[in-house]
CSV table of C-alpha atoms in Angstrom, one decimal:
chain,number,residue,atom,x,y,z
A,1,MET,CA,-15.8,-56.4,-10.3
A,2,ARG,CA,-16.9,-52.8,-10.3
A,3,GLY,CA,-15.1,-50.3,-8.0
A,4,GLN,CA,-12.6,-52.0,-5.8
A,5,ILE,CA,-11.7,-54.8,-8.2
A,6,SER,CA,-9.3,-56.5,-5.8
A,7,PRO,CA,-7.9,-55.7,-2.3
A,8,GLN,CA,-4.5,-54.1,-2.0
A,9,GLN,CA,-1.7,-56.7,-1.6
A,10,PRO,CA,1.2,-56.0,0.7
A,11,ASP,CA,3.7,-57.1,-1.9
A,12,ALA,CA,1.8,-55.7,-4.9
A,13,ALA,CA,3.7,-54.6,-8.0
A,14,ILE,CA,0.8,-52.2,-8.9
A,15,ASP,CA,-1.8,-50.6,-6.8
A,16,LEU,CA,-4.5,-48.3,-8.2
A,17,ASP,CA,-6.8,-46.6,-5.8
A,18,HIS,CA,-9.8,-44.9,-7.5
A,19,VAL,CA,-7.5,-43.8,-10.3
A,20,THR,CA,-8.8,-41.6,-13.2
A,21,LEU,CA,-6.7,-41.1,-16.3
A,22,ALA,CA,-7.4,-38.6,-19.1
A,23,MET,CA,-5.8,-37.7,-22.4
A,24,GLY,CA,-6.6,-34.6,-24.5
A,25,GLY,CA,-9.6,-33.8,-22.4
A,26,ARG,CA,-11.1,-37.2,-22.7
A,27,THR,CA,-11.4,-39.5,-19.7
A,28,ILE,CA,-9.8,-42.9,-20.6
A,29,LEU,CA,-10.2,-44.7,-17.3
A,30,LYS,CA,-12.4,-43.6,-14.5
A,31,ASP,CA,-12.3,-44.4,-10.8
A,32,ILE,CA,-10.3,-47.7,-11.2
A,33,SER,CA,-9.1,-49.6,-8.2
A,34,LEU,CA,-7.0,-52.8,-8.5
A,35,SER,CA,-4.0,-54.6,-7.2
A,36,ILE,CA,-1.5,-56.8,-9.1
A,37,GLY,CA,0.9,-59.1,-7.2
A,38,ALA,CA,4.7,-58.9,-7.5
A,39,GLY,CA,4.9,-62.2,-9.4
A,40,GLU,CA,1.8,-62.1,-11.6
A,41,PHE,CA,1.5,-62.4,-15.3
A,42,ILE,CA,-1.5,-60.3,-16.4
A,43,GLY,CA,-3.0,-60.2,-19.9
A,44,VAL,CA,-4.4,-56.7,-20.6
A,45,LEU,CA,-7.2,-56.6,-23.2
A,46,GLY,CA,-9.9,-54.3,-24.5
A,47,PRO,CA,-11.0,-52.5,-27.7
A,48,ASN,CA,-9.0,-49.8,-29.4
A,49,GLY,CA,-9.1,-46.6,-27.2
A,50,ALA,CA,-9.9,-48.5,-24.0
A,51,GLY,CA,-6.8,-47.3,-22.3
A,52,LYS,CA,-4.2,-50.1,-22.5
A,53,THR,CA,-1.4,-47.9,-23.6
A,54,THR,CA,-2.6,-45.0,-21.4
A,55,LEU,CA,-2.4,-47.3,-18.4
A,56,MET,CA,1.1,-48.4,-19.2
A,57,ARG,CA,2.2,-44.8,-19.7
A,58,ALA,CA,0.7,-43.8,-16.4
A,59,LEU,CA,2.6,-46.7,-14.7
A,60,LEU,CA,5.8,-45.3,-16.3
A,61,GLY,CA,5.1,-41.9,-14.8
A,62,LEU,CA,4.5,-40.3,-18.2
A,63,ILE,CA,0.9,-39.4,-17.6
A,64,PRO,CA,-0.3,-38.1,-14.2
A,65,ALA,CA,-3.5,-39.4,-12.8
A,66,THR,CA,-6.3,-36.8,-12.7
A,67,GLY,CA,-7.7,-38.5,-9.6
A,68,GLY,CA,-6.8,-41.2,-7.1
A,69,SER,CA,-3.4,-42.7,-6.3
A,70,LEU,CA,-1.2,-44.9,-8.4
A,71,ARG,CA,1.6,-46.8,-6.8
A,72,VAL,CA,4.2,-49.0,-8.6
A,73,LEU,CA,6.5,-51.3,-6.7
A,74,GLY,CA,5.6,-49.6,-3.4
A,75,GLU,CA,6.1,-46.0,-4.5
A,76,THR,CA,4.3,-43.3,-6.3
A,77,ALA,CA,4.5,-43.8,-10.1
A,78,ARG,CA,7.4,-41.7,-11.4
A,79,ARG,CA,9.2,-41.1,-14.7
A,80,GLY,CA,12.5,-43.0,-15.1
A,81,ASN,CA,11.9,-45.8,-12.6
A,82,PRO,CA,14.8,-48.3,-13.4
A,83,ALA,CA,12.8,-51.1,-11.8
A,84,ILE,CA,10.3,-51.0,-14.7
A,85,GLY,CA,11.1,-52.5,-18.1
A,86,TYR,CA,9.0,-51.3,-21.0
A,87,MET,CA,8.6,-52.6,-24.5
A,88,PRO,CA,6.6,-50.1,-26.6
A,89,GLN,CA,4.9,-50.8,-29.9
A,90,PHE,CA,7.8,-50.5,-32.2
A,91,ARG,CA,7.3,-52.3,-35.5
A,92,SER,CA,8.3,-51.0,-38.9
A,93,GLN,CA,10.9,-48.6,-37.5
A,94,ALA,CA,13.0,-51.4,-36.2
A,95,GLY,CA,13.4,-52.8,-39.7
A,96,GLN,CA,14.9,-49.5,-40.8
A,97,ILE,CA,17.6,-49.4,-38.2
A,98,ASN,CA,21.1,-50.1,-39.4
A,99,LEU,CA,22.5,-51.7,-36.3
A,100,CYS,CA,23.5,-55.2,-35.3
A,101,GLY,CA,21.6,-56.9,-32.6
A,102,TRP,CA,24.1,-56.2,-29.9
A,103,ASP,CA,24.3,-52.5,-30.6
A,104,PHE,CA,20.5,-52.3,-30.8
A,105,VAL,CA,20.2,-53.7,-27.3
A,106,ALA,CA,23.1,-51.6,-26.0
A,107,ALA,CA,21.5,-48.5,-27.4
A,108,ALA,CA,18.9,-48.7,-24.6
A,109,SER,CA,21.4,-49.5,-21.9
A,110,ASP,CA,21.7,-45.9,-20.6
A,111,GLY,CA,18.0,-45.8,-19.8
A,112,HIS,CA,16.4,-42.8,-21.4
A,113,ARG,CA,18.5,-41.7,-24.3
A,114,TRP,CA,18.6,-43.4,-27.7
A,115,GLY,CA,22.3,-43.4,-28.7
A,116,LEU,CA,25.5,-45.4,-28.7
A,117,PRO,CA,27.7,-44.4,-25.8
A,118,LEU,CA,30.8,-46.5,-25.4
A,119,PRO,CA,29.7,-49.3,-23.0
A,120,ASP,CA,31.7,-49.7,-19.8
A,121,ARG,CA,32.3,-53.1,-18.3
A,122,ARG,CA,29.0,-53.1,-16.4
A,123,ARG,CA,27.0,-52.0,-19.4
A,124,ARG,CA,28.5,-54.7,-21.5
A,125,GLN,CA,27.6,-57.3,-18.8
A,126,MET,CA,24.0,-56.0,-18.7
A,127,VAL,CA,23.7,-56.3,-22.4
A,128,ALA,CA,25.1,-59.8,-22.5
A,129,GLU,CA,22.9,-60.9,-19.7
A,130,ALA,CA,19.7,-59.5,-21.3
A,131,ILE,CA,20.6,-61.1,-24.7
A,132,ALA,CA,21.3,-64.4,-23.0
A,133,LEU,CA,18.0,-64.2,-21.0
A,134,VAL,CA,16.0,-64.1,-24.3
A,135,ARG,CA,18.3,-66.7,-26.0
A,136,ALA,CA,19.3,-64.2,-28.7
A,137,GLU,CA,23.1,-64.8,-28.8
A,138,ALA,CA,22.8,-65.9,-32.5
A,139,LEU,CA,21.2,-62.5,-33.3
A,140,ALA,CA,23.9,-60.3,-31.7
A,141,ASP,CA,26.0,-59.9,-34.8
A,142,ARG,CA,23.2,-59.8,-37.4
A,143,PRO,CA,21.7,-56.5,-38.7
A,144,ILE,CA,18.3,-55.6,-37.3
A,145,ASN,CA,17.0,-55.0,-40.8
A,146,SER,CA,17.7,-58.6,-41.8
A,147,LEU,CA,15.8,-60.1,-38.9
A,148,SER,CA,12.2,-61.5,-38.9
A,149,GLY,CA,9.5,-59.9,-36.8
A,150,GLY,CA,9.8,-62.6,-34.1
A,151,GLU,CA,13.6,-62.1,-33.9
A,152,ARG,CA,13.3,-58.4,-33.6
A,153,GLN,CA,10.7,-58.9,-30.8
A,154,ARG,CA,13.3,-61.0,-29.0
A,155,LEU,CA,15.8,-58.2,-29.1
A,156,LEU,CA,13.2,-55.6,-28.1
A,157,LEU,CA,12.4,-57.8,-25.1
A,158,ALA,CA,16.1,-57.9,-24.3
A,159,GLN,CA,16.1,-54.1,-24.2
A,160,ALA,CA,13.2,-54.1,-21.8
A,161,LEU,CA,15.1,-56.6,-19.5
A,162,LEU,CA,18.3,-54.6,-19.2
A,163,GLY,CA,19.1,-54.4,-15.5
A,164,GLU,CA,16.6,-57.2,-14.6
A,165,PRO,CA,13.5,-55.0,-13.8
A,166,LYS,CA,10.9,-56.0,-11.2
A,167,LEU,CA,8.0,-55.1,-13.5
A,168,LEU,CA,7.7,-55.6,-17.2
A,169,LEU,CA,5.2,-53.7,-19.4
A,170,LEU,CA,4.8,-55.1,-22.9
A,171,ASP,CA,2.6,-53.0,-25.2
A,172,GLU,CA,1.1,-55.2,-28.0
A,173,PRO,CA,4.2,-57.3,-28.7
A,174,LEU,CA,2.2,-59.8,-30.8
A,175,ILE,CA,1.0,-57.3,-33.5
A,176,SER,CA,1.9,-58.4,-37.0
A,177,LEU,CA,3.3,-61.8,-35.9
A,178,ASP,CA,2.0,-65.1,-37.2
A,179,PRO,CA,0.5,-67.6,-34.7
A,180,ASN,CA,3.8,-69.6,-34.3
A,181,HIS,CA,5.8,-66.5,-33.6
A,182,GLN,CA,3.1,-65.3,-31.2
A,183,SER,CA,3.3,-68.5,-29.2
A,184,ALA,CA,7.1,-68.3,-29.2
A,185,VAL,CA,7.0,-64.7,-27.8
A,186,VAL,CA,4.4,-65.6,-25.1
A,187,ASP,CA,6.3,-68.7,-24.1
A,188,LEU,CA,9.6,-66.7,-23.9
A,189,VAL,CA,8.0,-63.9,-21.8
A,190,ARG,CA,6.5,-66.5,-19.4
A,191,GLU,CA,9.9,-68.3,-19.1
A,192,VAL,CA,11.7,-65.0,-18.3
A,193,GLN,CA,8.9,-63.9,-15.9
A,194,GLN,CA,9.1,-67.2,-13.9
A,195,ARG,CA,12.9,-67.2,-13.9
A,196,LEU,CA,13.1,-63.6,-12.6
A,197,GLY,CA,10.0,-63.8,-10.4
A,198,ILE,CA,8.7,-60.5,-11.8
A,199,ALA,CA,5.3,-59.0,-12.6
A,200,VAL,CA,4.3,-58.7,-16.3
A,201,LEU,CA,1.5,-56.7,-17.9
A,202,PHE,CA,1.2,-58.0,-21.5
A,203,SER,CA,-1.4,-56.1,-23.6
A,204,ALA,CA,-2.9,-57.8,-26.7
A,205,HIS,CA,-5.9,-57.7,-29.0
A,206,GLU,CA,-6.5,-61.4,-28.8
A,207,LEU,CA,-6.8,-63.4,-25.6
A,208,ASN,CA,-6.1,-66.9,-27.0
A,209,PRO,CA,-2.4,-66.6,-27.5
A,210,LEU,CA,-2.0,-65.6,-23.9
A,211,LEU,CA,-4.2,-68.3,-22.3
A,212,PRO,CA,-1.3,-70.8,-21.6
A,213,ALA,CA,0.7,-68.1,-19.7
A,214,ILE,CA,-1.5,-65.6,-17.9
A,215,ASP,CA,-2.4,-65.8,-14.2
A,216,ARG,CA,-5.3,-63.3,-14.5
A,217,VAL,CA,-6.8,-61.0,-17.2
A,218,LEU,CA,-7.4,-57.2,-17.0
A,219,TYR,CA,-10.1,-56.2,-19.5
A,220,LEU,CA,-10.7,-52.5,-20.2
A,221,GLY,CA,-13.6,-50.8,-21.8
A,222,ARG,CA,-15.7,-47.6,-21.6
A,223,GLY,CA,-13.6,-46.2,-18.8
A,224,GLN,CA,-14.1,-49.3,-16.7
A,225,ALA,CA,-12.0,-52.3,-15.8
A,226,ALA,CA,-12.4,-55.9,-14.8
A,227,LEU,CA,-9.6,-57.9,-13.3
A,228,GLY,CA,-9.8,-61.6,-12.4
A,229,GLN,CA,-9.5,-65.2,-13.6
A,230,VAL,CA,-10.3,-65.7,-17.2
A,231,ASP,CA,-13.5,-67.5,-16.4
A,232,GLU,CA,-14.6,-64.7,-14.1
A,233,VAL,CA,-13.9,-61.8,-16.6
A,234,ILE,CA,-14.4,-63.3,-20.0
A,235,THR,CA,-18.2,-63.7,-19.7
A,236,GLY,CA,-21.1,-62.2,-21.6
A,237,PRO,CA,-22.4,-60.0,-18.8
A,238,VAL,CA,-18.9,-58.6,-17.8
A,239,LEU,CA,-17.9,-57.8,-21.4
A,240,SER,CA,-21.3,-56.5,-22.4
A,241,ARG,CA,-20.8,-53.9,-19.6
A,242,LEU,CA,-17.3,-53.0,-20.8
A,243,TYR,CA,-18.3,-52.8,-24.5
A,244,GLY,CA,-21.7,-51.1,-23.9
A,245,ALA,CA,-23.3,-53.7,-26.2
A,246,GLU,CA,-24.5,-57.2,-26.1
A,247,ILE,CA,-21.5,-59.6,-26.1
A,248,ASP,CA,-21.5,-63.4,-26.4
A,249,VAL,CA,-18.6,-65.5,-25.3
A,250,ILE,CA,-18.1,-68.8,-27.1
A,251,ARG,CA,-15.7,-71.4,-25.9
A,252,LEU,CA,-14.6,-74.0,-28.5
A,253,ARG,CA,-11.8,-76.5,-28.4
A,254,GLY,CA,-9.8,-74.6,-25.9
A,255,ARG,CA,-10.2,-71.2,-27.5
A,256,ILE,CA,-12.4,-68.3,-26.5
A,257,PHE,CA,-14.3,-66.1,-29.0
A,258,VAL,CA,-15.7,-62.7,-28.0
A,259,MET,CA,-18.6,-62.0,-30.3
A,260,SER,CA,-20.9,-59.1,-31.1
A,261,GLY,CA,-23.5,-60.5,-33.4
A,262,PRO,CA,-21.5,-62.2,-36.3
A,263,LEU,CA,-18.3,-60.2,-35.5
A,264,ASP,CA,-15.4,-61.8,-33.6
A,265,LEU,CA,-14.3,-58.6,-31.9
A,266,GLU,CA,-10.7,-59.5,-30.9
A,267,HIS,CA,-9.8,-61.2,-34.2
A,268,HIS,CA,-11.3,-58.3,-36.2
A,269,ALA,CA,-9.4,-55.8,-34.1
A,270,HIS,CA,-6.1,-57.7,-34.7
A,271,GLN,CA,-6.7,-57.8,-38.4
A,272,HIS,CA,-7.4,-54.0,-38.4
A,273,GLU,CA,-4.2,-53.3,-36.6
A,274,ASP,CA,-2.2,-55.4,-39.2
A,275,ASP,CA,-3.9,-53.6,-42.1
A,276,HIS,CA,-3.1,-50.1,-40.8
A,277,ASP,CA,0.2,-50.7,-38.8
A,278,HIS,CA,-0.7,-48.2,-36.1
A,279,ASP,CA,2.1,-46.8,-33.9
A,280,HIS,CA,2.3,-47.0,-30.1
A,281,GLY,CA,-0.2,-44.2,-29.6
A,282,HIS,CA,-3.2,-45.9,-31.3
A,283,ASP,CA,-4.7,-47.1,-28.1
A,284,ASP,CA,-5.3,-43.7,-26.7
A,285,HIS,CA,-6.6,-42.0,-29.8
A,286,GLY,CA,-8.3,-44.8,-31.7
A,287,HIS,CA,-11.7,-45.8,-32.8
A,288,ASP,CA,-15.0,-45.6,-30.9
A,289,GLN,CA,-14.6,-48.3,-28.2
A,290,ASN,CA,-18.2,-48.0,-27.1
A,291,ARG,CA,-19.9,-49.4,-30.3
A,292,PRO,CA,-18.6,-52.7,-31.5
A,293,GLN,CA,-21.9,-53.2,-33.4
A,294,ALA,CA,-21.2,-50.2,-35.6
A,295,ASP,CA,-18.7,-52.0,-37.8
A,296,ARG,CA,-19.7,-55.5,-39.0
A,297,ARG,CA,-17.8,-55.6,-42.3
A,298,GLY,CA,-16.8,-59.2,-43.4
A,299,ALA,CA,-15.8,-60.5,-40.0
A,300,GLY,CA,-13.8,-63.7,-39.7
A,301,HIS,CA,-14.0,-65.9,-36.7
A,302,GLY,CA,-10.4,-67.0,-36.4
């Protein structure tokens, strides 16, 4: 799975050909080649700093590749592509917004500006369709700051679905949600993805909530990437290469645990995010992704 991870697909939603991405003088991803089909649901995983957010920002045209070529939906990645829906990490701020659900979704309906222009008929129709798509009609008149985390995620997803995009990028939408709400979000995204026939990149710290939904998994680490079926990628040898340390993979009762010694890496990373409530930039400027063995404080196994 090194180098050319998968051949280019004629109907690919995403094609990376020897792509290198860097931030602040640090190489995040190096010489990555992969192809993702137009109707695939891809789980994107990896330690903090591995490049999950960086990759999504590159697909949005916000970060230029320093090497190679990156094509999205058949064209070079560019800023403001209306065929891409994006749900950034946006947690605590949403609870401070004094808008009802409808206006919250409508605020994103003009694409790039955060504001409240008077909606025309088409914009109202787009907002209504997006809210219906995520079954959030009951939330339309409720204040955002009165909603639960799972309900806010539903409206954030509606924002990303305005205009029915062909590619949906979801950056850590499960952070701070309890297991029941995590399952509800994953199920909803899968339902929408299948209904619209679109490609989805869904980044997360833990694989298990995504297992019922994903077609393949993309695991990032140490500037490298592995893309494939779960049983191909989530193995000791592959993850040991990506983490730069000996990794064991344990399968138990339908769940998968990624272990470095006594530490369940994915569960520990998820707990760490909850404790510190990082913003959407944490992935690119986070902790040392290369040494999971360096922090073995009181690890739970989930």
